[in-house]
Amino acid sequence: MTRVPFGIRGTGSFVPEGVLTNDDLSKIVDTSDEWIVKRTGIRQRHVVREGETTSMLCIEAAKRALVDADMDASEIDLIVLATVTPDQHVPATSCIIQHELGLTNVPAFDMQAGCTGFVYGTSVAAQYLWTGTYKNVLVIGAESLSRIADYTDRGSSILFGDGAGAVIYSSSAPRCGEVRSCSIEADGGGYDVMHQRAGGAKIPLTHELLDDYADKLVIHGRQVYQFAVRKFVELVQREQETNSDLELGGIVPHQMNQRIIEAARDRMDLPEESIFVNIDRMGNTSAASVPLALDEARRTGWFDGADGKLVVLCSFGAGLTWGSVGMKW
Ligand code: UT7
């Protein structure tokens, strides 16, 4: 079947005003700015304050993407939101976004693939766009991770930040980033490497469980670290093989840890400027990380010179899940 070509028509992002610095964290847990910078590259992260929600971050990011795309919200055919921190379990946060954008009858759903959520969302959008079912799909990755971070655990709480990134993929007048390939995979054997102990239908929250922080994120950092470096390299190399007619123009990876990015870059023997990094200011924002980075990279001219070249988005996270997108910029 011939595929309807599509690419990026607009991007937008939004982070809450609240900032949590490493020094702020060192007043809450036994850590230091020096340790966090050395081990993660993170200097600060944005965090939602009382009254701010994941949907609010999404709506602002989506509005900015619409302005960038020079489109009216009414042109959107489908809304996909990737998040592990929806406003609430029911209804889908994407329906709140749909309503706030003034839309009716447009399908909207949330999906969850940990930090790989945005790449999974792009892969879902691709199926509708390549087949010509829809022309314009809004994919958002957003998190309020500070709401489920365990601020008694110095090994995980130092990582997480909040924010939202939105991309409008379109087969009508895309501007850049023609999506040529998507790959998504999972290994549920690693389901407990990053998880919440309670708060779902299996173990509903009780006062005792809440007092025990059972609704907070547990991560086995070392295991995640090794898995991430391995997958990072595999995903990029696979996209390069699939798109072997294109020279590599840049990589926008999940911002998990600066050392993970550097280790993968060393293994691939790539120059520093080939990988976009904003983890120093954003921290690890899970599903929001790739679209936040993608939008910032576009706005700051990081893609200048990448025209006609291969741009790879790649991510890896809870599930375990991983995936990549190969674009002709
Ligand atoms: O995206 C989804 C979740 N993301 C991740 O899971 C990220 C992947 N993993 C990582 O980024 C890193 O594994 C971490 C940043 C989480 C941890 O870094 P690490 O280099 O793997 O440290 P470690 O866990 O091996 O701990 C080394 C030492 C330990 O002390 P001892 O046992 O050697 O005395 C820890 O207790 O560092 C200690 N430590 C800290 N010290 C100061 C752990 N966290 C901290 C901290 N401040 N925040």
JSON list of N, CA and C in Angstrom, two decimals, residues 49-74:
[
{"chain": "A", "resi": 49, "resn": "ARG", "atom": "N", "xyz": [2.75, 23.69, 40.66]},
{"chain": "A", "resi": 49, "resn": "ARG", "atom": "CA", "xyz": [2.40, 24.14, 42.00]},
{"chain": "A", "resi": 49, "resn": "ARG", "atom": "C", "xyz": [0.94, 23.79, 42.26]},
{"chain": "A", "resi": 50, "resn": "GLU", "atom": "N", "xyz": [0.49, 24.01, 43.47]},
{"chain": "A", "resi": 50, "resn": "GLU", "atom": "CA", "xyz": [-0.90, 23.80, 43.86]},
{"chain": "A", "resi": 50, "resn": "GLU", "atom": "C", "xyz": [-1.85, 24.36, 42.79]},
{"chain": "A", "resi": 51, "resn": "GLY", "atom": "N", "xyz": [-2.79, 23.55, 42.35]},
{"chain": "A", "resi": 51, "resn": "GLY", "atom": "CA", "xyz": [-3.79, 24.05, 41.40]},
{"chain": "A", "resi": 51, "resn": "GLY", "atom": "C", "xyz": [-3.41, 23.84, 39.94]},
{"chain": "A", "resi": 52, "resn": "GLU", "atom": "N", "xyz": [-2.12, 23.57, 39.66]},
{"chain": "A", "resi": 52, "resn": "GLU", "atom": "CA", "xyz": [-1.72, 23.33, 38.27]},
{"chain": "A", "resi": 52, "resn": "GLU", "atom": "C", "xyz": [-1.85, 21.84, 37.96]},
{"chain": "A", "resi": 53, "resn": "THR", "atom": "N", "xyz": [-2.27, 21.54, 36.74]},
{"chain": "A", "resi": 53, "resn": "THR", "atom": "CA", "xyz": [-2.53, 20.14, 36.38]},
{"chain": "A", "resi": 53, "resn": "THR", "atom": "C", "xyz": [-1.85, 19.78, 35.06]},
{"chain": "A", "resi": 54, "resn": "THR", "atom": "N", "xyz": [-1.78, 18.48, 34.82]},
{"chain": "A", "resi": 54, "resn": "THR", "atom": "CA", "xyz": [-1.21, 18.01, 33.55]},
{"chain": "A", "resi": 54, "resn": "THR", "atom": "C", "xyz": [-2.00, 18.57, 32.38]},
{"chain": "A", "resi": 55, "resn": "SER", "atom": "N", "xyz": [-3.34, 18.58, 32.49]},
{"chain": "A", "resi": 55, "resn": "SER", "atom": "CA", "xyz": [-4.15, 19.08, 31.36]},
{"chain": "A", "resi": 55, "resn": "SER", "atom": "C", "xyz": [-3.85, 20.55, 31.07]},
{"chain": "A", "resi": 56, "resn": "MET", "atom": "N", "xyz": [-3.60, 21.33, 32.11]},
{"chain": "A", "resi": 56, "resn": "MET", "atom": "CA", "xyz": [-3.28, 22.76, 31.88]},
{"chain": "A", "resi": 56, "resn": "MET", "atom": "C", "xyz": [-1.99, 22.89, 31.07]},
{"chain": "A", "resi": 57, "resn": "LEU", "atom": "N", "xyz": [-1.00, 22.07, 31.41]},
{"chain": "A", "resi": 57, "resn": "LEU", "atom": "CA", "xyz": [0.28, 22.12, 30.69]},
{"chain": "A", "resi": 57, "resn": "LEU", "atom": "C", "xyz": [0.04, 21.74, 29.22]},
{"chain": "A", "resi": 58, "resn": "CYS", "atom": "N", "xyz": [-0.80, 20.71, 29.03]},
{"chain": "A", "resi": 58, "resn": "CYS", "atom": "CA", "xyz": [-1.08, 20.21, 27.67]},
{"chain": "A", "resi": 58, "resn": "CYS", "atom": "C", "xyz": [-1.78, 21.27, 26.83]},
{"chain": "A", "resi": 59, "resn": "ILE", "atom": "N", "xyz": [-2.76, 21.92, 27.42]},
{"chain": "A", "resi": 59, "resn": "ILE", "atom": "CA", "xyz": [-3.57, 22.88, 26.66]},
{"chain": "A", "resi": 59, "resn": "ILE", "atom": "C", "xyz": [-2.68, 24.03, 26.18]},
{"chain": "A", "resi": 60, "resn": "GLU", "atom": "N", "xyz": [-1.81, 24.50, 27.05]},
{"chain": "A", "resi": 60, "resn": "GLU", "atom": "CA", "xyz": [-0.92, 25.60, 26.67]},
{"chain": "A", "resi": 60, "resn": "GLU", "atom": "C", "xyz": [0.05, 25.14, 25.57]},
{"chain": "A", "resi": 61, "resn": "ALA", "atom": "N", "xyz": [0.60, 23.94, 25.73]},
{"chain": "A", "resi": 61, "resn": "ALA", "atom": "CA", "xyz": [1.53, 23.42, 24.71]},
{"chain": "A", "resi": 61, "resn": "ALA", "atom": "C", "xyz": [0.80, 23.23, 23.38]},
{"chain": "A", "resi": 62, "resn": "ALA", "atom": "N", "xyz": [-0.43, 22.72, 23.43]},
{"chain": "A", "resi": 62, "resn": "ALA", "atom": "CA", "xyz": [-1.21, 22.49, 22.20]},
{"chain": "A", "resi": 62, "resn": "ALA", "atom": "C", "xyz": [-1.53, 23.82, 21.51]},
{"chain": "A", "resi": 63, "resn": "LYS", "atom": "N", "xyz": [-1.89, 24.83, 22.30]},
{"chain": "A", "resi": 63, "resn": "LYS", "atom": "CA", "xyz": [-2.20, 26.14, 21.71]},
{"chain": "A", "resi": 63, "resn": "LYS", "atom": "C", "xyz": [-0.96, 26.71, 21.01]},
{"chain": "A", "resi": 64, "resn": "ARG", "atom": "N", "xyz": [0.18, 26.54, 21.63]},
{"chain": "A", "resi": 64, "resn": "ARG", "atom": "CA", "xyz": [1.43, 27.04, 21.02]},
{"chain": "A", "resi": 64, "resn": "ARG", "atom": "C", "xyz": [1.74, 26.27, 19.73]},
{"chain": "A", "resi": 65, "resn": "ALA", "atom": "N", "xyz": [1.46, 24.97, 19.74]},
{"chain": "A", "resi": 65, "resn": "ALA", "atom": "CA", "xyz": [1.70, 24.17, 18.52]},
{"chain": "A", "resi": 65, "resn": "ALA", "atom": "C", "xyz": [0.76, 24.61, 17.40]},
{"chain": "A", "resi": 66, "resn": "LEU", "atom": "N", "xyz": [-0.47, 24.95, 17.76]},
{"chain": "A", "resi": 66, "resn": "LEU", "atom": "CA", "xyz": [-1.44, 25.42, 16.75]},
{"chain": "A", "resi": 66, "resn": "LEU", "atom": "C", "xyz": [-0.99, 26.74, 16.14]},
{"chain": "A", "resi": 67, "resn": "VAL", "atom": "N", "xyz": [-0.48, 27.64, 16.99]},
{"chain": "A", "resi": 67, "resn": "VAL", "atom": "CA", "xyz": [0.02, 28.93, 16.49]},
{"chain": "A", "resi": 67, "resn": "VAL", "atom": "C", "xyz": [1.19, 28.67, 15.54]},
{"chain": "A", "resi": 68, "resn": "ASP", "atom": "N", "xyz": [2.09, 27.81, 15.98]},
{"chain": "A", "resi": 68, "resn": "ASP", "atom": "CA", "xyz": [3.27, 27.50, 15.16]},
{"chain": "A", "resi": 68, "resn": "ASP", "atom": "C", "xyz": [2.84, 26.88, 13.82]},
{"chain": "A", "resi": 69, "resn": "ALA", "atom": "N", "xyz": [1.80, 26.05, 13.87]},
{"chain": "A", "resi": 69, "resn": "ALA", "atom": "CA", "xyz": [1.34, 25.37, 12.65]},
{"chain": "A", "resi": 69, "resn": "ALA", "atom": "C", "xyz": [0.47, 26.28, 11.78]},
{"chain": "A", "resi": 70, "resn": "ASP", "atom": "N", "xyz": [0.10, 27.45, 12.35]},
{"chain": "A", "resi": 70, "resn": "ASP", "atom": "CA", "xyz": [-0.80, 28.37, 11.67]},
{"chain": "A", "resi": 70, "resn": "ASP", "atom": "C", "xyz": [-2.12, 27.65, 11.30]},
{"chain": "A", "resi": 71, "resn": "MET", "atom": "N", "xyz": [-2.66, 27.00, 12.31]},
{"chain": "A", "resi": 71, "resn": "MET", "atom": "CA", "xyz": [-3.87, 26.20, 12.11]},
{"chain": "A", "resi": 71, "resn": "MET", "atom": "C", "xyz": [-4.92, 26.57, 13.15]},
{"chain": "A", "resi": 72, "resn": "ASP", "atom": "N", "xyz": [-6.15, 26.31, 12.82]},
{"chain": "A", "resi": 72, "resn": "ASP", "atom": "CA", "xyz": [-7.22, 26.45, 13.78]},
{"chain": "A", "resi": 72, "resn": "ASP", "atom": "C", "xyz": [-7.44, 25.09, 14.44]},
{"chain": "A", "resi": 73, "resn": "ALA", "atom": "N", "xyz": [-7.79, 25.10, 15.72]},
{"chain": "A", "resi": 73, "resn": "ALA", "atom": "CA", "xyz": [-7.99, 23.83, 16.42]},
{"chain": "A", "resi": 73, "resn": "ALA", "atom": "C", "xyz": [-9.01, 22.93, 15.70]},
{"chain": "A", "resi": 74, "resn": "SER", "atom": "N", "xyz": [-9.95, 23.56, 15.01]},
{"chain": "A", "resi": 74, "resn": "SER", "atom": "CA", "xyz": [-11.01, 22.78, 14.34]},
{"chain": "A", "resi": 74, "resn": "SER", "atom": "C", "xyz": [-10.45, 21.88, 13.24]}
]
